[in-house]
PDB file of C-alpha atoms in Angstrom:
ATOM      1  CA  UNK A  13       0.000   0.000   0.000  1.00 47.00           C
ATOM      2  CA  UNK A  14       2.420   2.936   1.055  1.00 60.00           C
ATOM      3  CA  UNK A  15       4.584   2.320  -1.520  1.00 63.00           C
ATOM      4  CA  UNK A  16       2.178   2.937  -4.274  1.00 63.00           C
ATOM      5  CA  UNK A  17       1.080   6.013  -2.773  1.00 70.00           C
ATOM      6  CA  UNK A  18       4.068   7.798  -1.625  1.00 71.00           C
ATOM      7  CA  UNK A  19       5.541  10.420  -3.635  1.00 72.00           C
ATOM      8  CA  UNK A  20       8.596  10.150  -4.400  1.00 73.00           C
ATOM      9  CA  UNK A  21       7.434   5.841  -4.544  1.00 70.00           C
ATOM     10  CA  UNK A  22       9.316   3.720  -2.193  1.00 70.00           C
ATOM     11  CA  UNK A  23      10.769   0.630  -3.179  1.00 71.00           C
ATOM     12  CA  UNK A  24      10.808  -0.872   0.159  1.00 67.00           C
ATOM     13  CA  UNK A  25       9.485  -0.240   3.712  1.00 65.00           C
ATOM     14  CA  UNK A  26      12.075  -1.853   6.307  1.00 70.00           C
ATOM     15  CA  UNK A  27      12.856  -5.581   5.560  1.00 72.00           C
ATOM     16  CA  UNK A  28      11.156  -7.060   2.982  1.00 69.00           C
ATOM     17  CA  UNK A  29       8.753  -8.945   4.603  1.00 73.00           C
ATOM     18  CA  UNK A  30       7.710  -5.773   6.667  1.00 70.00           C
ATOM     19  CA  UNK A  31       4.181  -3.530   5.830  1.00 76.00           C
ATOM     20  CA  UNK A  32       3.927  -0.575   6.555  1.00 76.00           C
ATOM     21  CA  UNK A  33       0.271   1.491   5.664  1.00 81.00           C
ATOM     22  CA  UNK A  34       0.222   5.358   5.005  1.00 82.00           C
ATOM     23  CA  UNK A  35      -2.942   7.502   7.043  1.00 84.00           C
ATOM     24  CA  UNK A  36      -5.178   7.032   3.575  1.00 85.00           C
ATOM     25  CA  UNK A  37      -4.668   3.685   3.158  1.00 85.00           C
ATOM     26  CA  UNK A  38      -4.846   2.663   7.418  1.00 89.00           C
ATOM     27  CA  UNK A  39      -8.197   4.260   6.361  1.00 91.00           C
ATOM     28  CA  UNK A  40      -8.778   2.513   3.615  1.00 91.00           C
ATOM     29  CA  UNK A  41      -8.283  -1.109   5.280  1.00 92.00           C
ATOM     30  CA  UNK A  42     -10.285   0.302   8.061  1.00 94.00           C
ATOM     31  CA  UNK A  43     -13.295   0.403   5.488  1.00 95.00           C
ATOM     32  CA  UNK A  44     -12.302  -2.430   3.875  1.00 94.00           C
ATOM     33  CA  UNK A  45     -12.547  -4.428   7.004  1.00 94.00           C
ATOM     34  CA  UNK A  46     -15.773  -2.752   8.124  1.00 95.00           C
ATOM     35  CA  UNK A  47     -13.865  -1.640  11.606  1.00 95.00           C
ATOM     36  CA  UNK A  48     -16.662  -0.797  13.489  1.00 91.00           C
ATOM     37  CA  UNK A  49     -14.826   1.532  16.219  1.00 95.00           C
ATOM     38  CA  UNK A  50     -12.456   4.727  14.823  1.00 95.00           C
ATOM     39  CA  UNK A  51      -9.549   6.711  16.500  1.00 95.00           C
ATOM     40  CA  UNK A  52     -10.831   8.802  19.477  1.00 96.00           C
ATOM     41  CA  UNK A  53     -14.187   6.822  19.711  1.00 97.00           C
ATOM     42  CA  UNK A  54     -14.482   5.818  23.579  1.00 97.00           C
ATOM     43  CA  UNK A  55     -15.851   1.599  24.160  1.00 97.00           C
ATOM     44  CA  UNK A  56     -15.639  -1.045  26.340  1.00 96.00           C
ATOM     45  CA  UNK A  57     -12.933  -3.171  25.984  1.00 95.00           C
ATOM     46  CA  UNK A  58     -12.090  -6.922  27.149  1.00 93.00           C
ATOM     47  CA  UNK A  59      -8.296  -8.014  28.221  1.00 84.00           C
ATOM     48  CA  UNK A  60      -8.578 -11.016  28.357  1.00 81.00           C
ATOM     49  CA  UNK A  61     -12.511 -12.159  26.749  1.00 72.00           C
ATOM     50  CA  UNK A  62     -13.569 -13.529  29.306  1.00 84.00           C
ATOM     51  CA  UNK A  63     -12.971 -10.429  31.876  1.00 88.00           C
ATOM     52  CA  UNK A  64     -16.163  -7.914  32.207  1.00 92.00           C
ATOM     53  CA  UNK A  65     -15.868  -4.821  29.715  1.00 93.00           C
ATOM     54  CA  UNK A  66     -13.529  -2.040  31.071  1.00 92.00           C
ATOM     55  CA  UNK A  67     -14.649   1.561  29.737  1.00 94.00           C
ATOM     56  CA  UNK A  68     -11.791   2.791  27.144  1.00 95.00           C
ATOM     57  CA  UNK A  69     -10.978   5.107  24.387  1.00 96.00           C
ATOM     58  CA  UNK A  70      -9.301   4.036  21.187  1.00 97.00           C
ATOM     59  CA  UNK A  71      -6.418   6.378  20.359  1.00 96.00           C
ATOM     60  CA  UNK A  72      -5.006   4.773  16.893  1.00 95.00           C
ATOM     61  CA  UNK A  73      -6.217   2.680  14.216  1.00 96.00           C
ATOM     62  CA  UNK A  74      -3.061   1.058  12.666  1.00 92.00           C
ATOM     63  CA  UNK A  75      -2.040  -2.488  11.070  1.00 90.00           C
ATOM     64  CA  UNK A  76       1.101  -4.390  10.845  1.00 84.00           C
ATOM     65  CA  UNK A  77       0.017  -6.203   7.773  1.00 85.00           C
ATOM     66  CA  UNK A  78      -3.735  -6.862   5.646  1.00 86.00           C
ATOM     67  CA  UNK A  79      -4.923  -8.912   8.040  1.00 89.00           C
ATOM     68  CA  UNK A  80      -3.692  -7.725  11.249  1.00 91.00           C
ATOM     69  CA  UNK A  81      -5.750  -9.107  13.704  1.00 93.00           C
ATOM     70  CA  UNK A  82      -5.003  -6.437  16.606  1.00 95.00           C
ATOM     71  CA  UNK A  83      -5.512  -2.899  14.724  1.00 95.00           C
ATOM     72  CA  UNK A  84      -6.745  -1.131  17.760  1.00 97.00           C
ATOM     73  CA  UNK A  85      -4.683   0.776  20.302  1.00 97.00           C
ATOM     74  CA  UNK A  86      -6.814   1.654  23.307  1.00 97.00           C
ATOM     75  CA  UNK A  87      -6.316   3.370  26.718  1.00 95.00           C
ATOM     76  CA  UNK A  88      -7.852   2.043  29.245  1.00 94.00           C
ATOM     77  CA  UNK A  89      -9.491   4.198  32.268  1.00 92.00           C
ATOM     78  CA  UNK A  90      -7.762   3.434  35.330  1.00 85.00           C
ATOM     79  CA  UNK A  91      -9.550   5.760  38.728  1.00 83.00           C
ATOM     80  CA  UNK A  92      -5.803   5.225  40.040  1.00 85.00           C
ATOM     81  CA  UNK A  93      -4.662   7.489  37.261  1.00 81.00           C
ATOM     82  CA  UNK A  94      -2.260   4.635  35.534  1.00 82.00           C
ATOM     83  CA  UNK A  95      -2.018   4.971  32.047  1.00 82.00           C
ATOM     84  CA  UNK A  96      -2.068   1.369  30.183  1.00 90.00           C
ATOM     85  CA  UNK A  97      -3.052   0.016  26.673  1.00 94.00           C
ATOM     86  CA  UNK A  98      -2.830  -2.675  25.087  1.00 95.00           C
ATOM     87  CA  UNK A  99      -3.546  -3.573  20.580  1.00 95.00           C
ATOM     88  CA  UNK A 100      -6.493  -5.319  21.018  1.00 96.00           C
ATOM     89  CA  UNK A 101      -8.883  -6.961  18.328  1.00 95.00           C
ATOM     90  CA  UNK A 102     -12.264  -6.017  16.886  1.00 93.00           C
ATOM     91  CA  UNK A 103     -13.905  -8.800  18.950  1.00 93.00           C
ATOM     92  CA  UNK A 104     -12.314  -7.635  22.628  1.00 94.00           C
ATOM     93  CA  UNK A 105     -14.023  -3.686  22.023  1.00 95.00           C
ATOM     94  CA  UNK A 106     -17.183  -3.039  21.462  1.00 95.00           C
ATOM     95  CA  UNK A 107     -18.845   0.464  21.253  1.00 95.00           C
ATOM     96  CA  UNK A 108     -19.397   2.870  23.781  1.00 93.00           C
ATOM     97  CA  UNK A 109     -23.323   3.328  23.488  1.00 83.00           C
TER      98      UNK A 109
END
């Protein structure tokens, strides 16, 4: 993807295997894959499953490769004002409402 759409093009990202997606194409896949959560939406997230929800805010949209299965950074709220996140997958957020 970034390659194609940088200007000057890019041969290569990194090692070879490596991906590496631009801001218009992260939101491109994000449409692609029907993400149903975007950057800055607030949810309830799971970590691990099987836990009860824990109220959240997603901060960055972003994938290692085309079927990353982790593209969401969240934050989680923490009352004792630590400040943890964690990649976690469509299935473990859900939105806020």
């Amino acid at each position: 993807y970034h390659q194609a759409c940088h200007d000057p093009p890019v041969e290569r990202f990194g090692a070879v295997e490596d991906q590496w997606f631009c801001q218009s194409c992260t939101a491109e896949l994000a449409r692609m894959r029907s993400l149903s959560i975007s950057e800055g939406d607030f949810a309830w997230a799971r970590l691990p499953a099987d836990t009860p929800p824990w109220p959240a805010r997603v901060l960055r949209v972003d994938f290692s490769s085309l079927a990353d299965p982790k593209p969401y950074w969240v934050h989680f709220f923490d009352p004792s004002g630590k400040t943890e996140g964690a990649w976690m997958s469509e299935a473990h957020v859900a939105p806020w409402s």
